[in-house]
Short mmCIF file of C-alpha atoms in Angstrom, two decimals:
data_model
loop_
_atom_site.label_atom_id
_atom_site.label_comp_id
_atom_site.label_asym_id
_atom_site.label_seq_id
_atom_site.Cartn_x
_atom_site.Cartn_y
_atom_site.Cartn_z
CA ALA H 775 -92.33 -120.81 76.40
CA GLN H 776 -94.86 -122.72 78.75
CA SER H 777 -98.02 -123.66 77.74
CA VAL H 778 -100.94 -125.87 79.36
CA THR H 779 -103.11 -128.03 76.90
CA GLN H 780 -106.75 -129.48 77.74
CA LEU H 781 -107.31 -132.21 76.28
CA GLY H 782 -111.17 -132.14 75.28
CA SER H 783 -113.21 -129.00 75.12
CA HIS H 784 -116.62 -131.06 76.64
CA VAL H 785 -116.21 -133.97 78.73
CA SER H 786 -119.82 -136.26 78.94
CA VAL H 787 -119.71 -138.42 82.10
CA SER H 788 -122.56 -139.85 84.65
CA GLU H 789 -124.13 -138.84 87.53
CA GLY H 790 -122.17 -140.76 90.12
CA ALA H 791 -119.40 -141.69 87.75
CA LEU H 792 -115.56 -140.64 87.38
CA VAL H 793 -114.58 -137.91 86.53
CA LEU H 794 -110.80 -137.52 85.10
CA LEU H 795 -110.01 -133.94 83.43
CA ARG H 796 -106.48 -133.88 81.59
CA CYS H 797 -103.85 -131.01 81.42
CA ASN H 798 -100.62 -131.36 80.66
CA TYR H 799 -98.15 -128.45 80.42
CA SER H 800 -94.66 -127.88 78.30
CA SER H 801 -91.56 -129.57 79.28
CA SER H 802 -89.94 -126.51 82.01
CA VAL H 803 -91.42 -127.49 85.58
CA PRO H 804 -93.81 -124.71 86.40
CA PRO H 805 -93.62 -123.29 90.13
CA TYR H 806 -97.02 -123.28 90.29
CA LEU H 807 -100.00 -125.85 88.83
CA PHE H 808 -103.80 -124.81 89.56
CA TRP H 809 -107.15 -125.63 88.83
CA TYR H 810 -110.23 -123.37 88.66
CA VAL H 811 -113.45 -124.05 88.49
CA GLN H 812 -116.11 -121.69 86.24
CA TYR H 813 -119.67 -121.79 87.04
CA PRO H 814 -122.05 -120.10 84.40
CA ASN H 815 -122.28 -116.54 84.79
CA GLN H 816 -120.03 -117.09 87.72
CA GLY H 817 -116.28 -115.63 88.32
CA LEU H 818 -113.49 -118.38 88.16
CA GLN H 819 -112.87 -120.07 91.66
CA LEU H 820 -109.86 -121.96 92.47
CA LEU H 821 -110.32 -125.96 93.19
CA LEU H 822 -106.92 -126.84 94.14
CA LYS H 823 -103.32 -125.66 93.87
CA TYR H 824 -99.97 -127.46 93.67
CA THR H 825 -97.22 -125.80 94.91
CA SER H 826 -94.50 -128.86 95.16
CA ALA H 827 -95.10 -129.59 98.87
CA ALA H 828 -97.10 -133.10 97.57
CA THR H 829 -97.48 -134.44 93.78
CA LEU H 830 -100.96 -135.44 95.22
CA VAL H 831 -103.77 -131.92 96.02
CA LYS H 832 -106.60 -132.21 97.47
CA GLY H 833 -109.46 -129.58 96.78
CA ILE H 834 -112.52 -128.93 97.44
CA ASN H 835 -115.65 -130.09 96.42
CA GLY H 836 -114.53 -133.62 96.38
CA PHE H 837 -112.09 -133.11 93.51
CA GLU H 838 -108.04 -133.77 93.32
CA ALA H 839 -105.14 -133.31 91.18
CA GLU H 840 -101.82 -135.53 90.56
CA PHE H 841 -98.63 -133.83 89.26
CA LYS H 842 -96.81 -136.06 87.55
CA LYS H 843 -93.26 -134.85 86.50
CA SER H 844 -92.44 -137.42 83.90
CA GLU H 845 -95.95 -137.75 82.21
CA THR H 846 -95.94 -133.34 82.09
CA SER H 847 -99.18 -133.83 83.76
CA PHE H 848 -101.39 -132.54 86.52
CA HIS H 849 -105.08 -134.00 85.85
CA LEU H 850 -108.36 -133.80 87.97
CA THR H 851 -110.30 -136.10 89.25
CA LYS H 852 -113.38 -136.84 91.07
CA PRO H 853 -114.70 -140.49 92.28
CA SER H 854 -118.52 -139.73 91.98
CA ALA H 855 -119.46 -137.15 89.33
CA HIS H 856 -123.07 -135.08 90.93
CA MET H 857 -125.20 -132.81 89.03
CA SER H 858 -123.18 -129.50 90.70
CA ASP H 859 -120.14 -130.04 88.92
CA ALA H 860 -121.34 -129.12 85.67
CA ALA H 861 -119.34 -126.07 85.30
CA GLU H 862 -116.48 -125.57 83.32
CA TYR H 863 -112.80 -126.20 84.15
CA PHE H 864 -109.27 -124.57 83.44
CA CYS H 865 -105.80 -125.87 84.16
CA ALA H 866 -103.13 -123.02 84.74
CA VAL H 867 -99.39 -123.04 85.59
CA THR H 868 -97.44 -119.98 86.75
CA LYS H 869 -94.31 -118.16 84.77
CA ASP H 870 -91.29 -117.67 86.27
CA SER H 871 -92.50 -114.82 87.60
CA ASN H 872 -95.02 -116.44 89.55
CA TYR H 873 -97.67 -114.15 89.83
CA GLN H 874 -98.39 -114.26 85.62
CA LEU H 875 -100.70 -117.31 84.62
CA ILE H 876 -101.17 -119.33 81.82
CA TRP H 877 -104.36 -120.93 81.29
CA GLY H 878 -105.49 -123.88 79.16
CA ALA H 879 -108.53 -123.41 77.03
CA GLY H 880 -110.55 -125.51 79.55
CA THR H 881 -113.16 -128.11 79.68
CA LYS H 882 -117.15 -127.85 80.15
CA LEU H 883 -117.58 -131.23 82.16
CA ILE H 884 -121.29 -132.16 81.17
CA ILE H 885 -123.52 -134.51 84.37
CA LYS H 886 -126.15 -136.62 82.55
CA PRO H 887 -128.26 -137.81 85.09
CA GLY N 303 -116.05 -110.44 102.85
CA ALA N 304 -116.62 -109.09 99.81
CA GLY N 305 -114.96 -110.17 96.95
CA VAL N 306 -114.13 -108.93 93.73
CA SER N 307 -116.57 -107.02 91.81
CA GLN N 308 -116.73 -105.08 88.88
CA THR N 309 -118.88 -102.94 86.90
CA PRO N 310 -120.87 -103.06 84.42
CA SER N 311 -121.38 -107.30 83.94
CA ASN N 312 -122.62 -106.09 80.32
CA LYS N 313 -121.39 -103.52 78.18
CA VAL N 314 -122.04 -103.30 73.72
CA THR N 315 -120.40 -99.98 72.46
CA GLU N 316 -119.99 -99.55 68.20
CA LYS N 317 -116.86 -99.72 66.65
CA GLY N 318 -114.26 -96.60 67.53
CA LYS N 319 -116.05 -95.81 70.64
CA TYR N 320 -113.71 -95.34 74.32
CA VAL N 321 -114.79 -97.69 77.00
CA GLU N 322 -114.42 -98.07 80.63
CA LEU N 323 -114.00 -101.13 82.90
CA ARG N 324 -113.55 -101.06 86.89
CA CYS N 325 -112.70 -103.87 89.38
CA ASP N 326 -112.82 -103.84 92.80
CA PRO N 327 -110.53 -105.97 94.49
CA ILE N 328 -110.59 -107.33 97.92
CA SER N 329 -110.17 -105.13 100.07
CA GLY N 330 -106.59 -104.57 101.48
CA HIS N 331 -105.39 -107.00 98.68
CA THR N 332 -102.32 -105.47 97.21
CA ALA N 333 -101.61 -107.02 94.02
CA LEU N 334 -104.79 -106.82 91.10
CA TYR N 335 -104.71 -108.44 87.69
CA TRP N 336 -106.30 -107.89 84.07
CA TYR N 337 -107.06 -111.20 82.31
CA ARG N 338 -109.19 -111.22 78.82
CA GLN N 339 -111.12 -113.95 78.21
CA SER N 340 -112.08 -114.70 73.93
CA LEU N 341 -115.14 -117.29 73.38
CA GLY N 342 -113.49 -120.46 73.61
CA GLN N 343 -110.27 -119.70 75.54
CA GLY N 344 -108.49 -119.53 78.68
CA PRO N 345 -108.25 -116.50 79.44
CA GLU N 346 -104.56 -114.43 78.49
CA PHE N 347 -103.23 -112.08 81.05
CA LEU N 348 -103.36 -108.20 80.21
CA ILE N 349 -101.57 -106.74 83.24
CA TYR N 350 -100.83 -107.17 86.61
CA PHE N 351 -100.42 -104.05 89.10
CA GLN N 352 -98.72 -103.72 92.82
CA GLY N 353 -100.04 -101.31 94.95
CA THR N 354 -100.83 -98.04 92.16
CA GLY N 355 -98.47 -99.30 89.23
CA ALA N 356 -98.20 -101.35 86.91
CA ALA N 357 -95.84 -104.22 87.76
CA ASP N 358 -95.83 -106.28 84.22
CA ASP N 359 -98.10 -104.48 81.42
CA SER N 360 -97.00 -106.82 79.20
CA GLY N 361 -99.77 -108.63 78.17
CA LEU N 362 -101.32 -105.19 76.77
CA PRO N 363 -102.17 -106.11 73.11
CA ASN N 364 -101.39 -102.55 71.76
CA ASP N 365 -101.51 -98.55 72.96
CA ARG N 366 -106.18 -98.60 72.90
CA PHE N 367 -104.90 -100.42 75.97
CA PHE N 368 -104.79 -98.36 79.36
CA ALA N 369 -105.17 -99.00 82.94
CA VAL N 370 -105.26 -97.64 85.97
CA ARG N 371 -104.87 -97.88 89.41
CA PRO N 372 -104.59 -94.57 91.08
CA GLU N 373 -105.15 -95.15 94.85
CA GLY N 374 -103.78 -98.90 95.03
CA SER N 375 -107.73 -100.39 95.62
CA VAL N 376 -110.02 -99.84 92.35
CA SER N 377 -108.61 -100.54 88.96
CA THR N 378 -110.22 -99.18 85.61
CA LEU N 379 -108.96 -100.28 82.12
CA LYS N 380 -109.69 -98.36 79.94
CA ILE N 381 -109.68 -99.45 75.96
CA GLN N 382 -109.66 -96.28 73.61
CA ARG N 383 -111.04 -96.50 69.64
CA THR N 384 -112.44 -100.43 70.33
CA GLU N 385 -112.27 -102.47 67.32
CA ARG N 386 -114.46 -105.71 67.08
CA GLY N 387 -111.77 -107.56 68.22
CA ASP N 388 -111.61 -106.62 71.26
CA SER N 389 -114.84 -108.12 71.87
CA ALA N 390 -114.41 -110.74 75.13
CA VAL N 391 -114.78 -110.97 79.45
CA TYR N 392 -112.52 -108.76 80.86
CA LEU N 393 -111.65 -110.70 84.01
CA CYS N 394 -110.18 -108.96 87.26
CA ALA N 395 -108.30 -110.78 90.01
CA SER N 396 -106.91 -109.70 93.20
CA SER N 397 -104.91 -111.34 95.86
CA SER N 398 -103.44 -110.32 98.56
CA GLN N 399 -99.53 -109.90 98.17
CA GLY N 400 -98.82 -110.90 94.71
CA GLY N 401 -96.03 -113.79 93.58
CA SER N 402 -97.56 -116.83 93.99
CA ASP N 403 -100.43 -115.85 96.57
CA THR N 404 -103.85 -117.12 95.25
CA GLN N 405 -105.66 -115.08 92.70
CA TYR N 406 -109.68 -114.04 93.10
CA PHE N 407 -110.96 -113.43 90.34
CA GLY N 408 -114.43 -111.40 89.98
CA PRO N 409 -117.39 -112.50 87.61
CA GLY N 410 -115.85 -110.52 84.32
CA THR N 411 -117.10 -107.21 82.33
CA ARG N 412 -118.59 -108.98 78.86
CA LEU N 413 -117.35 -106.82 76.52
CA THR N 414 -119.28 -106.48 72.76
CA VAL N 415 -118.51 -104.40 69.97
CA LEU N 416 -121.06 -103.96 67.59
#
């Protein structure tokens, strides 16, 4: 069965530093991969979506993610963290059905001033 | 335009009671999903509607859980004989036509069963 692993329940970076949030999926290549962000008291918001058109996917707010089949990874990065990036980030993949999302446990990003 | 809305935002109930959680999807979206998010975990799929019918209810944990979408827009998730283990945030999402379309999420309903 498909599964998603996010390394680190909490990640802390300094403002201006590189953000790297890790996501690995289980062995079979899922049809689609996603990163969502959840700000406090708000709904999940789509950051970016991989659809096999390109391995490097650019999203909103300066985030991007690279699909690496050999590493079964879809890590999220941003060159320079901003205080407003503090939130919880979720990686998700679809099952073969394409609509059912399988989610990681989430990583809370903390930005230090 | 308006996003997905969910009511109530918070619901506190006693063990054994019945609760209803409501979801208003984005206007015109035919697909609607319910997920459950327990503390410290990612969301867990419950049910998927395409129009008025439940296309996939494989994620409902047991027969105490039921969901309807009678007119193909608003959906209600119903939980009978609530248990403390049902405490979680219940998320609703909608998408334009289902399949691989992007799912847009509401803010969730936090259910606490005492």
